Amino acid sequence: MLLRFAPLPSLPQIAPAPALAPSAIESERARRNRGTLLIVAAALLWSSGGLILRSVAVDSWTVIFWRSTASGLFLLMFLMIVERRRPLALFRAGGWPIVVTGVCFAVGSVSFVTALSLTTVANALMIQSLSPLIAGFMGLILMGERVRLQTWVAIAIALLGIAVMMGRLPQGEDLVGTLLSFLNAFAFAGATVNIRYNRTVRMIPAACIAAAIGAMVALPLATPLAPSFDALALLWFFGAGQLAVGMILFMTGARLLPAAQTSLLSLLEVILGPLWVWLVYGEDPGLFVLAGGLIVMVALAGHTVLDRAAWR
């Protein structure tokens, strides 16, 4: 549940927006370009998740524990460096919005890692790509945020690609992994919309909260001393580099773009994630996944071109 939505009636959505001055258009274009680059960079980092998980021979709860621990420590160090005076003040100032975002990210992180242990990387990531549609409806219903026609068209084309990627109905463990992937998609969309609504709130502490929740949930089920030194080093990168740095980039960029567009750009993770695993470990996603992935990529490219043209 998103918080601090009491002032919804006062959102400026009744009167049409006045025409922007050239300087304002330039500023808006720069803001969107910066947000786009940040979200794309986060998606590139996150796309390595499946490859890392296939490279460590430990159970998913141990992965979650070390990933969350490394991520939390890195983010705390980041806050101490950036906020030299009072880093804890950000936690107090953030209030419930950072708690809600932290819970969403924690649910998404745990469900993502668990899903990848039960289904293929391609299947988990393609279901995660439903988050743009979910975020679009959440942003529309909870924030009154207008979703442009070109974004809806891009989402529709992307969903067509996802339908092609499905190809078959999951069964057994694959079904459980599929359901967890849906949970991940909802959690990611919830975090996206909450960050967008509370865009004046610094959300880095929310990632720290997510890491703490993930570590505490996983600890009773994990075997922290099981990984080898090489696996442990990779898990620390998984948390500090892939997750923490990715979250910093994503949460900064999500404040600059509409929720649906943010999630749509994040679909790059869906395309690249299975590709890395296929190239390194030969986990063949199949013809349907490749064809559907191509459709999703066309939707992403087309939306990006139209969005940039709209602000010229």
XYZ file of C-alpha atoms in Angstrom:
312
model
C 0.000 0.000 0.000
C 1.351 3.396 -0.960
C 1.284 6.059 1.704
C 0.898 9.819 1.737
C -1.816 9.754 -0.882
C -4.287 11.835 1.117
C -3.622 14.988 -0.937
C -4.606 13.322 -4.227
C -7.541 15.721 -4.864
C -5.141 18.642 -4.811
C -2.931 17.276 -7.582
C -2.749 19.746 -10.479
C -4.628 17.710 -13.068
C -7.788 19.703 -13.770
C -6.637 22.621 -15.870
C -4.533 21.924 -18.972
C -0.854 22.619 -18.553
C 0.294 25.970 -19.968
C 2.689 26.027 -22.899
C 6.297 25.707 -21.813
C 8.833 28.391 -22.604
C 11.831 27.301 -24.721
C 14.077 27.347 -21.650
C 11.589 25.185 -19.732
C 11.388 22.735 -22.653
C 15.186 22.524 -22.729
C 15.263 21.908 -18.985
C 12.583 19.229 -19.264
C 14.421 17.572 -22.136
C 17.668 17.525 -20.132
C 15.843 16.083 -17.123
C 14.296 13.310 -19.196
C 17.575 12.528 -20.932
C 19.337 12.266 -17.585
C 16.595 10.054 -16.188
C 16.694 7.830 -19.273
C 20.467 7.332 -19.041
C 20.256 6.487 -15.331
C 17.475 3.929 -15.807
C 19.249 2.302 -18.766
C 22.475 2.045 -16.741
C 20.557 0.412 -13.882
C 18.939 -2.066 -16.286
C 22.346 -2.994 -17.739
C 23.682 -3.734 -14.270
C 20.608 -5.687 -13.220
C 20.709 -7.772 -16.402
C 23.755 -9.596 -14.988
C 21.680 -11.080 -12.144
C 20.849 -14.370 -13.838
C 24.436 -14.853 -14.973
C 25.756 -14.326 -11.443
C 23.208 -16.717 -9.951
C 24.128 -19.413 -12.450
C 27.805 -18.895 -11.507
C 27.491 -19.568 -7.746
C 26.752 -23.075 -6.482
C 24.848 -22.116 -3.318
C 21.185 -22.179 -2.324
C 18.944 -19.197 -3.002
C 18.542 -18.182 0.684
C 22.306 -17.961 1.120
C 22.455 -15.861 -2.026
C 19.733 -13.564 -0.685
C 21.500 -13.205 2.685
C 24.903 -12.258 1.269
C 23.439 -10.142 -1.517
C 21.332 -8.171 0.959
C 24.190 -7.835 3.456
C 26.660 -6.574 0.850
C 24.075 -4.213 -0.607
C 23.123 -2.772 2.781
C 26.714 -2.159 3.881
C 27.625 -0.540 0.558
C 24.601 1.754 0.685
C 25.323 2.785 4.272
C 28.897 3.650 3.295
C 27.561 5.588 0.311
C 25.270 7.619 2.571
C 28.072 8.309 5.031
C 30.278 9.642 2.214
C 27.593 11.668 0.438
C 25.777 12.910 3.559
C 28.808 13.756 5.670
C 26.953 15.686 8.278
C 23.962 13.578 9.311
C 23.256 10.514 7.160
C 20.695 9.206 9.676
C 18.675 12.371 9.167
C 17.649 11.014 5.756
C 15.974 8.029 7.408
C 14.000 10.270 9.760
C 13.102 12.725 6.997
C 12.009 9.975 4.604
C 9.238 8.729 6.877
C 6.793 6.120 5.654
C 7.511 6.574 1.931
C 10.998 5.073 2.309
C 9.564 2.226 4.380
C 6.985 1.418 1.687
C 9.615 1.579 -1.049
C 11.995 -0.519 1.037
C 9.379 -3.224 1.592
C 8.551 -3.263 -2.143
C 12.205 -3.644 -3.104
C 12.755 -6.327 -0.449
C 9.801 -8.369 -1.723
C 11.035 -7.919 -5.281
C 14.613 -8.934 -4.464
C 13.660 -12.062 -2.497
C 11.088 -13.201 -5.055
C 13.502 -12.551 -7.935
C 16.330 -14.693 -6.553
C 13.952 -17.457 -5.477
C 12.198 -17.473 -8.845
C 15.493 -17.898 -10.702
C 16.178 -21.074 -8.725
C 12.896 -22.562 -9.943
C 12.567 -21.390 -13.537
C 14.696 -20.135 -16.402
C 16.228 -16.671 -16.458
C 14.249 -15.826 -19.592
C 10.929 -16.833 -18.031
C 11.555 -14.918 -14.791
C 12.675 -11.748 -16.539
C 9.962 -11.695 -19.175
C 7.275 -11.853 -16.480
C 9.053 -9.109 -14.574
C 8.646 -7.000 -17.705
C 4.908 -6.777 -16.962
C 5.798 -4.072 -14.423
C 5.364 -1.197 -16.953
C 1.692 -2.083 -17.415
C 1.199 -2.461 -13.663
C 3.057 0.789 -12.958
C 1.032 2.571 -15.634
C -2.264 1.608 -14.023
C -0.965 2.342 -10.526
C 0.269 5.763 -11.610
C -3.062 6.482 -13.309
C -5.265 5.331 -10.419
C -3.226 6.472 -7.404
C -1.526 9.585 -8.769
C -3.719 10.707 -11.628
C -0.550 10.639 -13.722
C -1.371 10.917 -17.407
C 0.142 8.115 -19.464
C 0.744 9.272 -23.017
C -0.693 7.342 -25.939
C 2.742 6.419 -27.286
C 3.628 4.855 -23.926
C 0.443 2.762 -23.914
C 1.140 1.662 -27.495
C 4.708 0.694 -26.554
C 3.414 -1.240 -23.539
C 0.854 -3.026 -25.723
C 3.548 -4.037 -28.221
C 5.796 -5.149 -25.373
C 2.967 -7.279 -23.950
C 2.539 -8.858 -27.371
C 6.227 -9.727 -27.256
C 5.795 -11.209 -23.791
C 2.856 -13.299 -25.019
C 5.061 -14.654 -27.794
C 7.852 -15.323 -25.285
C 5.547 -17.384 -23.050
C 5.004 -20.027 -25.727
C 3.778 -22.608 -23.218
C 2.057 -22.932 -19.825
C 4.416 -23.474 -16.835
C 4.089 -26.539 -14.591
C 5.596 -27.805 -11.308
C 8.542 -25.798 -9.999
C 8.394 -23.734 -13.147
C 4.886 -22.636 -12.143
C 6.056 -21.605 -8.659
C 8.921 -19.670 -10.193
C 6.472 -18.015 -12.581
C 4.190 -16.928 -9.721
C 7.148 -15.522 -7.801
C 8.140 -13.617 -10.923
C 4.682 -12.053 -11.025
C 5.121 -11.027 -7.379
C 8.441 -9.442 -8.338
C 6.724 -7.493 -11.147
C 4.065 -6.109 -8.784
C 6.646 -5.192 -6.143
C 8.870 -3.439 -8.677
C 5.923 -1.482 -10.087
C 4.848 -0.453 -6.578
C 8.330 0.840 -5.792
C 8.459 2.716 -9.101
C 5.166 4.525 -8.511
C 5.963 5.290 -4.866
C 9.318 6.829 -5.813
C 7.651 8.877 -8.526
C 4.894 10.148 -6.203
C 7.370 11.022 -3.449
C 9.996 12.340 -5.855
C 11.145 15.007 -3.396
C 12.122 12.297 -0.900
C 15.658 10.896 -0.976
C 15.110 7.173 -1.505
C 18.584 5.736 -0.909
C 17.619 4.896 2.706
C 14.758 2.817 1.258
C 17.337 0.556 -0.405
C 19.074 0.158 2.959
C 15.763 -0.859 4.515
C 15.181 -3.337 1.691
C 18.620 -4.872 2.251
C 18.033 -5.184 6.008
C 14.663 -6.877 5.470
C 16.121 -9.277 2.907
C 19.039 -10.260 5.164
C 16.790 -10.828 8.196
C 14.291 -12.911 6.243
C 17.001 -15.070 4.651
C 19.283 -15.591 7.691
C 17.254 -18.378 9.399
C 17.161 -20.362 6.128
C 20.657 -19.600 4.833
C 24.051 -21.258 5.312
C 26.331 -18.192 5.298
C 29.594 -20.161 5.633
C 28.860 -22.517 2.739
C 30.139 -20.417 -0.218
C 33.763 -20.706 -1.311
C 35.967 -17.605 -1.360
C 35.386 -17.094 -5.086
C 31.624 -17.546 -4.710
C 31.580 -15.183 -1.739
C 33.441 -12.515 -3.719
C 30.924 -12.869 -6.527
C 28.021 -12.631 -4.074
C 29.468 -9.431 -2.617
C 29.633 -7.973 -6.108
C 26.078 -9.212 -6.647
C 24.977 -7.136 -3.663
C 27.274 -4.098 -3.686
C 27.737 -3.643 -7.433
C 24.801 -5.201 -9.235
C 22.051 -4.453 -6.699
C 23.195 -1.424 -4.686
C 24.693 0.646 -7.497
C 21.762 -0.346 -9.698
C 19.312 0.865 -7.042
C 21.135 4.182 -6.681
C 20.934 4.719 -10.434
C 17.330 3.560 -10.663
C 15.952 5.562 -7.740
C 17.690 8.705 -8.978
C 16.386 8.233 -12.514
C 12.857 7.243 -11.432
C 12.382 10.673 -9.850
C 12.866 12.266 -13.286
C 10.519 10.177 -15.457
C 6.868 9.037 -15.420
C 6.371 5.678 -13.706
C 5.292 3.791 -16.837
C 8.224 5.112 -18.866
C 10.664 4.195 -16.092
C 9.463 0.612 -16.026
C 9.409 0.452 -19.813
C 13.084 1.431 -20.052
C 13.850 -1.185 -17.404
C 12.745 -3.835 -19.909
C 16.304 -3.776 -21.234
C 17.081 -6.094 -18.337
C 14.559 -8.561 -19.747
C 16.277 -8.612 -23.123
C 19.891 -8.743 -21.973
C 19.537 -11.024 -18.924
C 18.674 -14.223 -20.835
C 21.206 -13.301 -23.524
C 24.156 -13.304 -21.088
C 23.132 -16.690 -19.642
C 22.638 -18.114 -23.122
C 26.057 -16.944 -24.320
C 27.982 -18.111 -21.225
C 26.096 -21.222 -20.051
C 24.111 -22.225 -23.108
C 20.744 -21.850 -21.329
C 18.820 -21.696 -24.598
C 15.753 -19.477 -24.145
C 14.138 -20.967 -27.253
C 12.767 -19.493 -30.453
C 9.640 -18.064 -28.827
C 11.657 -16.137 -26.245
C 14.000 -14.776 -28.894
C 11.125 -13.680 -31.140
C 9.228 -12.112 -28.257
C 12.366 -10.392 -27.024
C 12.853 -8.829 -30.432
C 9.297 -7.445 -30.321
C 9.911 -5.964 -26.859
C 13.141 -4.368 -28.035
C 11.339 -2.796 -31.018
C 8.757 -1.354 -28.604
C 11.515 0.088 -26.410
C 13.433 1.597 -29.315
C 10.331 3.101 -30.887
C 9.164 4.641 -27.622
C 12.579 6.135 -26.930
C 12.761 7.741 -30.389
C 9.234 9.190 -30.105
C 9.862 10.460 -26.588
C 13.019 12.296 -27.607
C 11.250 13.767 -30.646
C 8.419 15.065 -28.443
C 10.846 17.281 -26.496
C 12.727 18.727 -29.428
